[in-house]
Structure formats: C-alpha cells, structure tokens
Short mmCIF file of C-alpha atoms and ligand atoms in Angstrom, two decimals:
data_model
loop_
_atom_site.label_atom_id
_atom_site.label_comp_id
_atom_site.label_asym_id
_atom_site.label_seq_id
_atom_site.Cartn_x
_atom_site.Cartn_y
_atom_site.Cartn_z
CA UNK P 122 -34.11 78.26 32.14
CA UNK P 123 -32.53 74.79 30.77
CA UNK P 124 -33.45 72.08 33.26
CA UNK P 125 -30.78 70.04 34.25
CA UNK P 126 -31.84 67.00 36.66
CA UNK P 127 -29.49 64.76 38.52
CA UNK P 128 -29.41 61.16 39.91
CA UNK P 129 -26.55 60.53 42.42
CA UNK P 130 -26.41 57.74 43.66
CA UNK P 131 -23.19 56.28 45.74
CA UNK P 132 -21.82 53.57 44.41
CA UNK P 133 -21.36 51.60 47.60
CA UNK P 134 -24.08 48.96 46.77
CA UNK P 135 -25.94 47.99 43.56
CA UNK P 136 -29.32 50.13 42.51
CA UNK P 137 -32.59 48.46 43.63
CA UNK P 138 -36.45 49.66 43.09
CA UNK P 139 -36.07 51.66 45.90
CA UNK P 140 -33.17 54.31 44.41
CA UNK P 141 -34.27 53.48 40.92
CA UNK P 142 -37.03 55.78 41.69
CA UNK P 143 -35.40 58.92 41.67
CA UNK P 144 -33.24 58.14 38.66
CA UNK P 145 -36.29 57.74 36.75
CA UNK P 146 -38.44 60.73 38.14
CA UNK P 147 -35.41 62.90 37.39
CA UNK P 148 -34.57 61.63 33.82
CA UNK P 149 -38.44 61.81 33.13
CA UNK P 150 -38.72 65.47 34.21
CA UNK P 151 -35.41 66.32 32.55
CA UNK P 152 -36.76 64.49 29.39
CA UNK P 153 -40.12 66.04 29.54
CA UNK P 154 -39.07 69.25 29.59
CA UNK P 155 -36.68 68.99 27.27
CA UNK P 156 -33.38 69.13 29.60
CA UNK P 157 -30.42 67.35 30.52
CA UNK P 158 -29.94 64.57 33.14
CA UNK P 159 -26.93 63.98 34.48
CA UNK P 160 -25.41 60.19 36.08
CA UNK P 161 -23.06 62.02 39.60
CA UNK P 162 -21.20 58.92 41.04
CA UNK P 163 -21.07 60.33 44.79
CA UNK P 164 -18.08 58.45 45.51
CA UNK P 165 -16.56 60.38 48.00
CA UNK P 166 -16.54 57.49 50.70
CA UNK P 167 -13.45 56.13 48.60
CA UNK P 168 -13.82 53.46 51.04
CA UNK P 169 -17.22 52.09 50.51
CA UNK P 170 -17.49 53.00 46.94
CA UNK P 171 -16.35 50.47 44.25
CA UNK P 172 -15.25 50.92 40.74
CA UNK P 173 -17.31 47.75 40.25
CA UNK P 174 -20.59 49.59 41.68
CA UNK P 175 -20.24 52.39 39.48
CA UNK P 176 -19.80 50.40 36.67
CA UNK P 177 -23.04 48.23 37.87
CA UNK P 178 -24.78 51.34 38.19
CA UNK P 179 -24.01 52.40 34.37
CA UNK P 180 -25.06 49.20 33.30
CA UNK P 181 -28.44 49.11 34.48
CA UNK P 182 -29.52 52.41 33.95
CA UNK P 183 -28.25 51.48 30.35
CA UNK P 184 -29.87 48.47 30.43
CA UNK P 185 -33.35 50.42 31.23
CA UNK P 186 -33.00 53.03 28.73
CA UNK P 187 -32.08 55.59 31.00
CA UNK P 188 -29.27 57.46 29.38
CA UNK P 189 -27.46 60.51 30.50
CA UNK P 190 -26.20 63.65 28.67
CA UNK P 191 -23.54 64.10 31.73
CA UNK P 192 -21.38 61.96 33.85
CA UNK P 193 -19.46 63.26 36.92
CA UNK P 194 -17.29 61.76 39.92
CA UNK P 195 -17.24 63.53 43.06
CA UNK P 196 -13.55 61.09 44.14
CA UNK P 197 -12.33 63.02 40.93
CA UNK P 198 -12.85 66.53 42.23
CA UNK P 199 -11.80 66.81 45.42
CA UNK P 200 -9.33 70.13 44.56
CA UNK P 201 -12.78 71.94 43.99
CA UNK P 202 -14.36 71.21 47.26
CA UNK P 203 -11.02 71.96 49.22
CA UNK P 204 -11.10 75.52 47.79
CA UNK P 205 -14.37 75.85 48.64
CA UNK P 206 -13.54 74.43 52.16
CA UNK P 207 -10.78 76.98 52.65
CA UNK P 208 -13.17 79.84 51.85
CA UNK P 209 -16.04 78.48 54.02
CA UNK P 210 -13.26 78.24 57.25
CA UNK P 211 -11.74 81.54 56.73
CA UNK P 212 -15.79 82.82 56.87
CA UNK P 213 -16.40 80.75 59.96
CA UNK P 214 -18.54 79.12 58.31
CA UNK P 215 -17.22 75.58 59.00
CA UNK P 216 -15.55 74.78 62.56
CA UNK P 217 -13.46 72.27 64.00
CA UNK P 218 -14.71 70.09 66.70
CA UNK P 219 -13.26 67.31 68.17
CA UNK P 220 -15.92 65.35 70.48
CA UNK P 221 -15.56 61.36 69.78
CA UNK P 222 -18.72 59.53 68.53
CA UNK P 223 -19.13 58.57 71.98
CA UNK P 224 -18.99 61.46 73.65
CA UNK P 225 -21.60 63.25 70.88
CA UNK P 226 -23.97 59.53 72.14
CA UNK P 227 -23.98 60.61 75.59
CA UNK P 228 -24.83 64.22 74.79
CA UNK P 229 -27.84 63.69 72.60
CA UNK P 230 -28.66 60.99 75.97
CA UNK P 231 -28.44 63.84 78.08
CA UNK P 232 -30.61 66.12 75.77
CA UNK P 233 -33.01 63.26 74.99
CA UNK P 234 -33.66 62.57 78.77
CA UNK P 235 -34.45 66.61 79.23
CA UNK P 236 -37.10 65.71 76.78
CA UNK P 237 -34.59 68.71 74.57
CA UNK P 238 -34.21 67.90 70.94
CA UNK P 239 -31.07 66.00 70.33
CA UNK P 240 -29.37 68.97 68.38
CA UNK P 241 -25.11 69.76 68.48
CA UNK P 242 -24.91 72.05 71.65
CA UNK P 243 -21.84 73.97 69.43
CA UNK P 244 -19.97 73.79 72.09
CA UNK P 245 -17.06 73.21 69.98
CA UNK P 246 -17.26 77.41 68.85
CA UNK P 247 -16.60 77.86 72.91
CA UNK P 248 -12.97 76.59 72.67
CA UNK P 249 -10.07 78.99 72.09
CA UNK P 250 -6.93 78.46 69.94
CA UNK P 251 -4.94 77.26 73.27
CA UNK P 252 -7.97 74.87 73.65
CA UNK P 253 -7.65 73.57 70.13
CA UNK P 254 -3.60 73.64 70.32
CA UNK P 255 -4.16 71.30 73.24
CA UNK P 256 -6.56 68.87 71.43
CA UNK P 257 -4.54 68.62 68.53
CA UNK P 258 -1.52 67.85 70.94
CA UNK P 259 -2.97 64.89 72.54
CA UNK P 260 -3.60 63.55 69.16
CA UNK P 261 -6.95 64.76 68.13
CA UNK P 262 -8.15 65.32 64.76
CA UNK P 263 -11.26 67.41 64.33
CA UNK P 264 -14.32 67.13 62.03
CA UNK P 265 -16.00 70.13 60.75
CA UNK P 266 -19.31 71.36 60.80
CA UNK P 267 -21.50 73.86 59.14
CA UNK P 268 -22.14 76.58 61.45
CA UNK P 269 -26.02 76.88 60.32
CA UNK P 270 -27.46 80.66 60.67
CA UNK P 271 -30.80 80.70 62.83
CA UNK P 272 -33.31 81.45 60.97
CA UNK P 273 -36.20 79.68 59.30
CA UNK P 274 -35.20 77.50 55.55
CA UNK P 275 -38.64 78.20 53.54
CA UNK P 276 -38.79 76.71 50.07
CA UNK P 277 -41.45 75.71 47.36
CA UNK P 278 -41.23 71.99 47.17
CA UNK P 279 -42.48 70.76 43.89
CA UNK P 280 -44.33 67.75 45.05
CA UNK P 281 -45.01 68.99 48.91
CA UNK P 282 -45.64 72.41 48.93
CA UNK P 283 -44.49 75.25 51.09
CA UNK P 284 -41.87 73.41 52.96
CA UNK P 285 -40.12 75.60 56.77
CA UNK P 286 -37.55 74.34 58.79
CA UNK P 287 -36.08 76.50 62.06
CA UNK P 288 -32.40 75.54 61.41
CA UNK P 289 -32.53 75.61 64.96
CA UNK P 290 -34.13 72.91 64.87
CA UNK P 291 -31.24 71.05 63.10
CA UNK P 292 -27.87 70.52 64.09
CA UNK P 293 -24.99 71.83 62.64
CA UNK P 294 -24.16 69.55 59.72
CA UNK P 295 -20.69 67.62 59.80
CA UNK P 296 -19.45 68.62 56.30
CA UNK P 297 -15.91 66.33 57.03
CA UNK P 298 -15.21 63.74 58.83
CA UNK P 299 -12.25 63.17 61.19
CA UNK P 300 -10.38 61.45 58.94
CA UNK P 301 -10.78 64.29 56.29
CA UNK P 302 -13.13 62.63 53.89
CA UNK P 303 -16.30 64.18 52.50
CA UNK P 304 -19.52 63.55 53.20
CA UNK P 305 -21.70 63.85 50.18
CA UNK P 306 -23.50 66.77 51.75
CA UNK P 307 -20.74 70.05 50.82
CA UNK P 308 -20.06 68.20 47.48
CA UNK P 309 -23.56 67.86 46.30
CA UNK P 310 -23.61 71.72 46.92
CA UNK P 311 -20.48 72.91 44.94
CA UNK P 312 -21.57 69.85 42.11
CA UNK P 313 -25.02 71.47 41.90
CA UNK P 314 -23.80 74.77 41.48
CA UNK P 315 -21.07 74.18 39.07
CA UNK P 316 -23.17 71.71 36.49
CA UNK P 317 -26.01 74.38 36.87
CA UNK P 318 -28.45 71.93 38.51
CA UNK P 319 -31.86 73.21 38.38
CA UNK P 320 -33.97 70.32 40.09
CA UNK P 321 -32.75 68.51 42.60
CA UNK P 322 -35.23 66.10 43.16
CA UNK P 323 -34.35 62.92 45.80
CA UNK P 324 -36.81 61.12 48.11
CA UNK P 325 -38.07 62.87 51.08
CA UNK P 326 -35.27 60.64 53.80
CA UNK P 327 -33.12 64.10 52.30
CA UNK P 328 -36.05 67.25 53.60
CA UNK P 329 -33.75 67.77 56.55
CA UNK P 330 -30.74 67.74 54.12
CA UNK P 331 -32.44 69.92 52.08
CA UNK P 332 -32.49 72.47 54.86
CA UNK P 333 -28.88 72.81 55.45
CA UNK P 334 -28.21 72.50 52.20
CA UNK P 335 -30.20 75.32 50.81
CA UNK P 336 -28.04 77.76 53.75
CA UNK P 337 -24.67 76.54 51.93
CA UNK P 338 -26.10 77.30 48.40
CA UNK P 339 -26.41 80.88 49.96
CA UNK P 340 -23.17 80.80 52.01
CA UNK P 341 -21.79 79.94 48.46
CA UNK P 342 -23.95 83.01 47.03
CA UNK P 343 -25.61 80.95 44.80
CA UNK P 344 -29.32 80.78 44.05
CA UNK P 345 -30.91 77.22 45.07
CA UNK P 346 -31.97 74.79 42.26
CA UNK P 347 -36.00 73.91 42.83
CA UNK P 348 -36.37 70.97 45.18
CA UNK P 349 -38.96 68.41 44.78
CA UNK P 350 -38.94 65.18 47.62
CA UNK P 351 -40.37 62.48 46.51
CA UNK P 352 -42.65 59.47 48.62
CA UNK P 353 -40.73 56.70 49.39
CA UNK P 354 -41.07 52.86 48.91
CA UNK P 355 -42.20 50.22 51.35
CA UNK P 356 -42.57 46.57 50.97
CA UNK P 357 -45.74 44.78 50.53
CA UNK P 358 -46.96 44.54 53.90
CA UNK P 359 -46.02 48.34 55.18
CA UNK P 360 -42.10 47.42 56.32
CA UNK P 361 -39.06 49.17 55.19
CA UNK P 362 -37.73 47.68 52.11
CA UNK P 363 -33.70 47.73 53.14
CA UNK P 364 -34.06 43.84 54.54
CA UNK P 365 -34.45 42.45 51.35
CA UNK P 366 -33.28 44.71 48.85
CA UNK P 367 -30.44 42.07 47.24
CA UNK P 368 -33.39 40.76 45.70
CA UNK P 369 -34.91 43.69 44.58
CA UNK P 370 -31.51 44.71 42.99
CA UNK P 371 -32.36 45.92 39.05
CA UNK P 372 -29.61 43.48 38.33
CA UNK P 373 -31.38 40.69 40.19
CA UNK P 374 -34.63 41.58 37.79
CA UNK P 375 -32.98 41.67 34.73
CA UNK P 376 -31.43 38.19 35.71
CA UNK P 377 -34.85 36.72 36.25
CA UNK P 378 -35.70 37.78 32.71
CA UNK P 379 -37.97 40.78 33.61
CA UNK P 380 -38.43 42.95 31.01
CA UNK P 381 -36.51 46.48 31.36
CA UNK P 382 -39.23 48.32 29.95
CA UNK P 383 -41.61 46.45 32.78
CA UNK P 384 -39.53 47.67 35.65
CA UNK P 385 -39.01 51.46 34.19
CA UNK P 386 -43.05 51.32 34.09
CA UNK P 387 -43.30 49.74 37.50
CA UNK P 388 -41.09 52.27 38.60
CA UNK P 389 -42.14 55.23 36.89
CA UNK P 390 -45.58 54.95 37.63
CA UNK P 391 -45.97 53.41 41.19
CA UNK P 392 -46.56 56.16 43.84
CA UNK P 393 -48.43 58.10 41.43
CA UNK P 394 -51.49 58.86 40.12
CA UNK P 395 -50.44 57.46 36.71
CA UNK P 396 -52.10 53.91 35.52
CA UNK P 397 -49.53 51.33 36.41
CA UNK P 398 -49.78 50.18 32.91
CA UNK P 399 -47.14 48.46 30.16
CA UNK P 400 -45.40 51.48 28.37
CA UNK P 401 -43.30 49.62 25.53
CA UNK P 402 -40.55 52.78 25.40
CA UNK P 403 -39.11 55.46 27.65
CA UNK P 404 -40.57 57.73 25.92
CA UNK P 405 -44.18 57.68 26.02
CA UNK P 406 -43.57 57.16 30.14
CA UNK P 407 -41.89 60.67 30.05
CA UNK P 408 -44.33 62.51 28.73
CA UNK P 409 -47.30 61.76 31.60
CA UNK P 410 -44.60 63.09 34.21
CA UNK P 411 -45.75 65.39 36.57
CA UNK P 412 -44.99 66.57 40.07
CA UNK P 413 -48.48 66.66 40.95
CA UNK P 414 -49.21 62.78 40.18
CA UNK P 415 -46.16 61.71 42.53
CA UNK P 416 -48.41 60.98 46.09
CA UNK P 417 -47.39 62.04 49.21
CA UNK P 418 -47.57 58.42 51.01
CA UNK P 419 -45.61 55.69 50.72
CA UNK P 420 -45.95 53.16 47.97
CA UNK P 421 -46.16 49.64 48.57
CA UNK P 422 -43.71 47.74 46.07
CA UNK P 423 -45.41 44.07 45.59
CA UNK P 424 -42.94 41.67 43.44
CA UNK P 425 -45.87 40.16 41.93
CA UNK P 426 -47.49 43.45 40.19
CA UNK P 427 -44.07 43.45 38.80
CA UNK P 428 -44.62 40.02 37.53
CA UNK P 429 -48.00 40.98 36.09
CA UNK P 430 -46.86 43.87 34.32
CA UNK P 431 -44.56 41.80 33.12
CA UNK P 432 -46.63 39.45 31.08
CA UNK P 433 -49.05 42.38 30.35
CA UNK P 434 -46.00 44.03 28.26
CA UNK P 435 -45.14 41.09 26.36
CA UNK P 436 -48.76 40.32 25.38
CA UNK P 437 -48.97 43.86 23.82
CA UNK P 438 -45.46 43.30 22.38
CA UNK P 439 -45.10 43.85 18.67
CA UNK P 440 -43.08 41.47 17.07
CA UNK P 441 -40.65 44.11 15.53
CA UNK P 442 -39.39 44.63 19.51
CA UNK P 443 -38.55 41.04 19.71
CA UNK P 444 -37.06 39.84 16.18
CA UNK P 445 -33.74 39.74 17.20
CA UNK P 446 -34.09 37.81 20.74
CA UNK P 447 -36.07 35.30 19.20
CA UNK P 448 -32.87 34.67 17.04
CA UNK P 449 -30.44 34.95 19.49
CA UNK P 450 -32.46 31.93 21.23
CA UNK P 451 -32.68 30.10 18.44
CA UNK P 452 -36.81 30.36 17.60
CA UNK P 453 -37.30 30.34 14.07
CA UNK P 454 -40.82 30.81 13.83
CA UNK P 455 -41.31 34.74 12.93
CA UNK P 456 -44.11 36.73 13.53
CA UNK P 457 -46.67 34.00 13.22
CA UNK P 458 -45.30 31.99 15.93
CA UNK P 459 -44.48 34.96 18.78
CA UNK P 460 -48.19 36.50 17.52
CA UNK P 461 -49.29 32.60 18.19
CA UNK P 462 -47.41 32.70 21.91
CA UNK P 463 -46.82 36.21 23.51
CA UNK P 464 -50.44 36.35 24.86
CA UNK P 465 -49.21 32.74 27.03
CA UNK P 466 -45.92 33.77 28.25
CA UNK P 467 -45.18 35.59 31.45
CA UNK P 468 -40.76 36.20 30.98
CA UNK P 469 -39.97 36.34 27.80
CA UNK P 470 -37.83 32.61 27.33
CA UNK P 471 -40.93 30.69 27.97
CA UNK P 472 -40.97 31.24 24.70
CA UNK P 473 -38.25 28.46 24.20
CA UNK P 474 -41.05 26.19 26.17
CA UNK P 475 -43.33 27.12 23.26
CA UNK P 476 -40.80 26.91 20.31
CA UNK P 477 -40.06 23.48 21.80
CA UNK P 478 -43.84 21.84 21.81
CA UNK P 479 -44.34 23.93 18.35
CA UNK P 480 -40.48 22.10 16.92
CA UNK P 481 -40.77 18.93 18.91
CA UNK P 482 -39.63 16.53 19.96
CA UNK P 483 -42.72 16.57 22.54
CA UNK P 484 -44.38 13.38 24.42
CA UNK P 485 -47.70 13.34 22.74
CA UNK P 486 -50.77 12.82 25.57
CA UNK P 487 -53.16 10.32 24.22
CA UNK P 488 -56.50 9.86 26.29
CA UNK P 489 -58.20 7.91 23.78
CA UNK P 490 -56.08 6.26 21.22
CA UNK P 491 -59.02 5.28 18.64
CA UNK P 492 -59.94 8.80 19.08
CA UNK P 493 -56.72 10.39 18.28
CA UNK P 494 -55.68 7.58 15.19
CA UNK P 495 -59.24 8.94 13.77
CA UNK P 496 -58.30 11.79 14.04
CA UNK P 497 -54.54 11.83 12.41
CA UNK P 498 -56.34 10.21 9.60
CA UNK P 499 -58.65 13.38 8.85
CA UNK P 500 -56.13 16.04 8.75
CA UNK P 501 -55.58 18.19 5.86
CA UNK P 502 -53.23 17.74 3.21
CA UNK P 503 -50.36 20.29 2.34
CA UNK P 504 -49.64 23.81 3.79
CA UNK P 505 -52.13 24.70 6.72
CA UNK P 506 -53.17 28.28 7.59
CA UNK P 507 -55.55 29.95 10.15
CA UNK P 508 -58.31 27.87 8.80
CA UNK P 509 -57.25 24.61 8.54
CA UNK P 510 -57.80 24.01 12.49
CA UNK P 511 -61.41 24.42 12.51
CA UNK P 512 -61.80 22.61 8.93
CA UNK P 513 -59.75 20.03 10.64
CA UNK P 514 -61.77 19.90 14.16
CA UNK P 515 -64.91 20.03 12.00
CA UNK P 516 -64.19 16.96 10.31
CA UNK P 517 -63.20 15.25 13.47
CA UNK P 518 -66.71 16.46 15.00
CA UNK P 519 -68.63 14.94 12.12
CA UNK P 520 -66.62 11.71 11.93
CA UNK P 521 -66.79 10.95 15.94
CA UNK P 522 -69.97 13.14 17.02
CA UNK P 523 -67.15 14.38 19.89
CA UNK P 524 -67.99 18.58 20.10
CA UNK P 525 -66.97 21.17 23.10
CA UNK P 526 -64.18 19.71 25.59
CA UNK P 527 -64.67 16.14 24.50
CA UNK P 528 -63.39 17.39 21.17
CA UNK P 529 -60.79 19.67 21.80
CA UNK P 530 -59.26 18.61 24.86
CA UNK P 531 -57.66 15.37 23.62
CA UNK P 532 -56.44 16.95 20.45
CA UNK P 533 -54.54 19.79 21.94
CA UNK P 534 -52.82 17.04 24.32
CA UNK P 535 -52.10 14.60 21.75
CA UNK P 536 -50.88 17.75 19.37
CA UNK P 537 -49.03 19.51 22.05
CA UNK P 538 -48.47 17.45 25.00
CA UNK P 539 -50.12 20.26 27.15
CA UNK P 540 -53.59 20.80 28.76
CA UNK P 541 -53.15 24.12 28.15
CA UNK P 542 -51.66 26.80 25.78
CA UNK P 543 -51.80 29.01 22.66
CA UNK P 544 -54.87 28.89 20.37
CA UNK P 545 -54.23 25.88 18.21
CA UNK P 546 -55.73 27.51 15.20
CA UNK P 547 -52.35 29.43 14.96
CA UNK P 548 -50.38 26.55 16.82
CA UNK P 549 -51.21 24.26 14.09
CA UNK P 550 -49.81 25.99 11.05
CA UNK P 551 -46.70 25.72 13.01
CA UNK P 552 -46.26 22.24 14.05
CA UNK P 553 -47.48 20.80 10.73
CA UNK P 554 -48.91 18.30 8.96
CA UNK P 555 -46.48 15.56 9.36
CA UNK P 556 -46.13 16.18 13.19
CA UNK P 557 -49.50 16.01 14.02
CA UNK P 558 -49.95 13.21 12.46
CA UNK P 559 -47.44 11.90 14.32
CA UNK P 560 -47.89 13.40 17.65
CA UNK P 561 -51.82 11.98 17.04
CA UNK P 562 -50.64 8.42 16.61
CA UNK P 563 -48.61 8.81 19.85
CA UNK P 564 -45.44 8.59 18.30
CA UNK P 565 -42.90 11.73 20.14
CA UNK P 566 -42.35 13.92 17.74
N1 LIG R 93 -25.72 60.48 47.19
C1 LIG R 93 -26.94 60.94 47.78
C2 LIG R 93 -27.83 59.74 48.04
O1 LIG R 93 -27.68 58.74 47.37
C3 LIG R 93 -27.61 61.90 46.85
C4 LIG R 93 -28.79 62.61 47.38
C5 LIG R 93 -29.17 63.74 46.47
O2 LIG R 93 -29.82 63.47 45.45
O3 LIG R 93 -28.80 64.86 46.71
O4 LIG R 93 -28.65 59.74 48.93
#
C-alpha cells in the first residue's frame, strides 16, 4: 500500500503550534514511510476562507521545510461533492430538515434537563412531502443531515487503540448547511477517497468526526483510510491555547527570528516520547516518527522551551547552514567569527550585536586606565591567531602581577565594551591589533 497522508487545514485563520502539529506528524509519517503528503485547502466556507490564508498557509509550511507532493482545493470541486450529494439523497441517506438554530437550542435544553444525551431526535424523517411542501412555502430552506445507521463504529486507532462509538450515541451529522454550503465533513470523505488517502491522522477534537465519517466512507462503498488522533496542545499552565494563539502564529515565530528548523523540532517532538532536542533538517526528525511515541495527554506548549531550543540549534549550527545569512546581513567574518559567536547567541541577528563589538565602532569600558595603557602597550605585533590571546594575557600577568578576574575582566571590557561574551581567544583575532590597541587606550573604536 502507498501511504498518502494529508494536512487540511481551513484557511480561515493563519497556522499556529497548535495545527502545525498535525501537518508535521502527517508529513513525517508520509516521509518515513516513504509516501506522499498532500497540502487540502478545506475552503469550503467560501466565506471565512481567504485567498490570503491559503497563501499564508503555503508560505509557512514552505518556510519550515514541509513540502507537499499534492495540492487540492475543496471551493474548486464542488461538482464532485454535488454528485455525490445527489446519490446519497436518492439512498436516503441525507435528509432535509428545517428546524432553526433556535429551535435545535431548545431541544437539546429539553433533552439536557431529562438528563437524555443531547442527540438530533430525527424528527425531521417524520414529516411527509405535504409537510415539506408547506415548509418550503413559508420560505424555509432545509439543511441536510446524514442519516447515521445504528450500530457500533469500531476502528484500530494508530495512536489510541481499539476505538467504539454507538452512532447512537451521535447525532445525525449536518453534511449542508441551510444556505447550501459544505461543511468540511462530506468533502473530506469524497477528497479522501478520490486522492487515495491512506492515513488520516488529525488531533483527537475530530474522534467523534471520525465516527460518522467512517459510516459515509461505507455509504460511499469505500474502504476507510487508517485513523490515528493525535493529543492535543495546551498552554503552559493547563488552559486551552485558542486565547492567545495570534502570538503563537508560525508567522509570528518566524518574525521574531526563530529558527524554522527550531519550531519543526519543537513541534515534532513535543507530546512524544522523542528528546525535545535541536534536529538541524527535516529529515533526521522524520525518521524517529512513530505512532507509539505520540502520548495520549495533552502537551503543555511553553514559549520559552521554544526559546531554548532555539539557541541550542544555533550553538550546534555548522557554519555551512549559515554562510549566506551572514552575507545577506552584512557580517564578513566567515567561519572563524560565527564559530567565535554561535555558542552566545540566542536568535540568530544577535549576531549583528557581535559583528558590531568584533567591527567597531564600540565604547571601550576602562576600569583602570594605567592598567589598560599597560596593557595596549604589550600586545603582539602582526596577524594574531588562537594563541596570541593567552601569549598576550600572559604578558600582561607578568608585567602587572594582575591573574584570574582581576586580569581578564578589565581587558574583555576595554576590548569589547561588554562584561560578558565570546571567548576572547577567538574574539581577538577578529578585532585586531590596531583596535585593541585602541579600544585599550579608551579611544571608541
Ligand atoms: N479542515 C479540518 C480541520 O481543520 C480537517 C480535519 C481533518 O484532518 O480531517 O479541522
């Protein structure tokens, strides 16, 4: 069997860690087992869904490396589900019924204050065609729903088991609205079974879903594709994450200058028995996927392991990965200077902070001007290297009798303005001789 995965997401709001997750669990099984994974845009809410949403959606999972071997829109296929809606009506499989929003409230009220499970009485498959005639008259239009079959919906879930739901249990689903749009639940079902879907795997908000859904794959007489639900994220502190996902928006990352590989790793790995740990390409994340890792609890998503993971990817960062950004902003210094740097940076333009004490012009810090003139005086001569900073510091040692803190303390503020930073052994190479010397007479340069 090929596996073919699919994400499909709506494009009625940007992708944020939350929904990230099952793009990357699918594309990471599909990749893993050498499939396909396919991008479905499930746009049929033509009013919520934005061209600019889909296109925001494209852009970040290219952004993270996440490409797809097969793009769909559900606005562009409408003809295909109204064919299928035609057969499903003439089977009585889908029925009209034409109770308002309110009226379905005060039903479920009703039901609820029983102590009965809110579930759709079907009253709607009691009215005759005079009935109907009569509705339509006064101006009603109906929606339809799935007439479910009663019986129990068993199926293998991939990361919980042996999953059983009693459809009756569930009510009948609304497969279109009143106003004749879609919702994504009948599409999903013809799309699966057309692009030969054979994991569906979604967060485990759909299990219900997955119930009805697996009794239109067989109304359709078509075999179900595998299901797997996965756990779901929650904020740091236990609470739904939907309050502040604008900030957790991939977009909103990628402004802050996080890494893409640190969020695919964050994202890949969190909720599962996997090491949250730096992975520096899709492709060595994809091959530790498994079903079994994925817990069956929520996950807490904590901005700040983001953050560390972060810095913990750019530290292992080989300098071939960053070449080209270092150009683009302008650092000059090569491998020596982002070997020098990447262990002190936590987003990847502090490195301009760095390139800037290393290039100057910097405000020298001078604790102890005798101390620091002495020192300009015993630098070395010419071209340094790696070894030059503790010749250097050894002279100044044996010339002042200044060793530990007292030595190197005043020198790396005088040489870099900071109190803190790279190892100057590699720093120094880099700024020079002429500006230390400078910087160590006080003068900003
Ligand atoms: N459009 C649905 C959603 O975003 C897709 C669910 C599914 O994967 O089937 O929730």
């Amino acid at each position: 069997m090929t596996v073919i995965t699919r994400f499909a997401p709506s494009p009625t709001g940007k992708i944020h860690i939350g929904n990230l997750r099952p793009a990357i669990i699918n594309w990471m099984f599909a990749k893993s087992a050498g499939g396909q994974f396919m991008l479905r845009l499930d746009d049929t809410d033509q009013e919520r869904s934005t061209e600019a949403y889909a296109e925001g959606i494209k852009t970040d999972l290219k952004w993270l490396g996440l490409n797809w071997d097969i793009e769909a829109s559900q606005s562009k296929r409408f003809d295909k589900y109204d064919a299928v809606v035609e057969r499903l009506k003439e089977e009585g499989r889908l029925y009209p019924c034409f109770e308002t929003a309110d009226e379905l409230e005060r039903k479920r009220k009703r039901q609820m204050a029983r102590g009965m499970p809110p579930v759709y009485d079907r009253s709607a498959l009691e009215l005759s065609d005079k009935d109907r005639a009569i509705l339509i008259a006064e101006g009603r239009t109906p929606h339809w729903r799935f007439k479910l079959e009663d019986k129990s919906v068993v199926w293998q879930d991939l990361v919980r088991g042996e999953q059983s739901i009693e459809a009756s249990s569930l009510s009948d689903p609304i497969l279109i609205r009143e106003d004749g749009t879609y919702l994504y639940t009948l599409p999903s079902v013809i799309d699966d079974i057309e692009f030969k879907v054979s994991h569906v795997i979604r967060g485990e908000d759909h299990v219900a879903n997955t119930g009805a859904q697996i009794q239109i794959f067989e109304a359709l007489g078509a075999e179900p594709p595998q299901f797997a639900h996965h756990n779901l994220l929650v904020g740091k502190d236990g609470e739904g994450l939907s309050k502040r996902l604008g900030s957790l928006s991939i977009e909103s990352f990628r402004e802050d200058g996080f890494e893409a590989m640190a969020v695919v790793s964050h994202a890949a790995t969190i909720g599962s028995s996997n090491p949250i740990v730096p992975h520096q390409s899709t492709d060595s994340i994809a091959s530790e996927f498994g079903f079994e890792k994925l817990s069956r609890s929520p996950a807490r998503f904590d901005v700040a392991e983001l953050e560390l993971l972060n810095a913990k990817l750019l530290h292992e960062m080989d300098f071939s990965l960053v070449e080209a950004r270092l150009s683009e902003l302008g650092v000059e210094g090569g491998e020596a200077f982002w070997n020098a740097v990447k262990g002190n940076i936590e987003k990847f333009q502090d490195v301009s902070f760095w390139w800037q004490v290393v290039e100057g012009p910097i405000e020298p810090v001078i604790e102890d001007a005798e101390f620091c003139s002495k020192a300009a005086d015993l630098l070395p001569k010419g071209t340094y290297d790696e070894e030059s900073w503790s010749a250097f510091t050894g002279a100044v040692k044996e010339a002042t009798g200044a060793k530990g803190k007292a030595l190197f303390h005043p020198l790396r503020l005088a040489l870099t303005g900071q109190p803190h930073g790279p190892e100057l052994k590699f720093l120094l190479p880099l700024i020079g001789e002429k500006r230390a010397a400078g910087r160590l007479r006080g003068e900003a340069t």
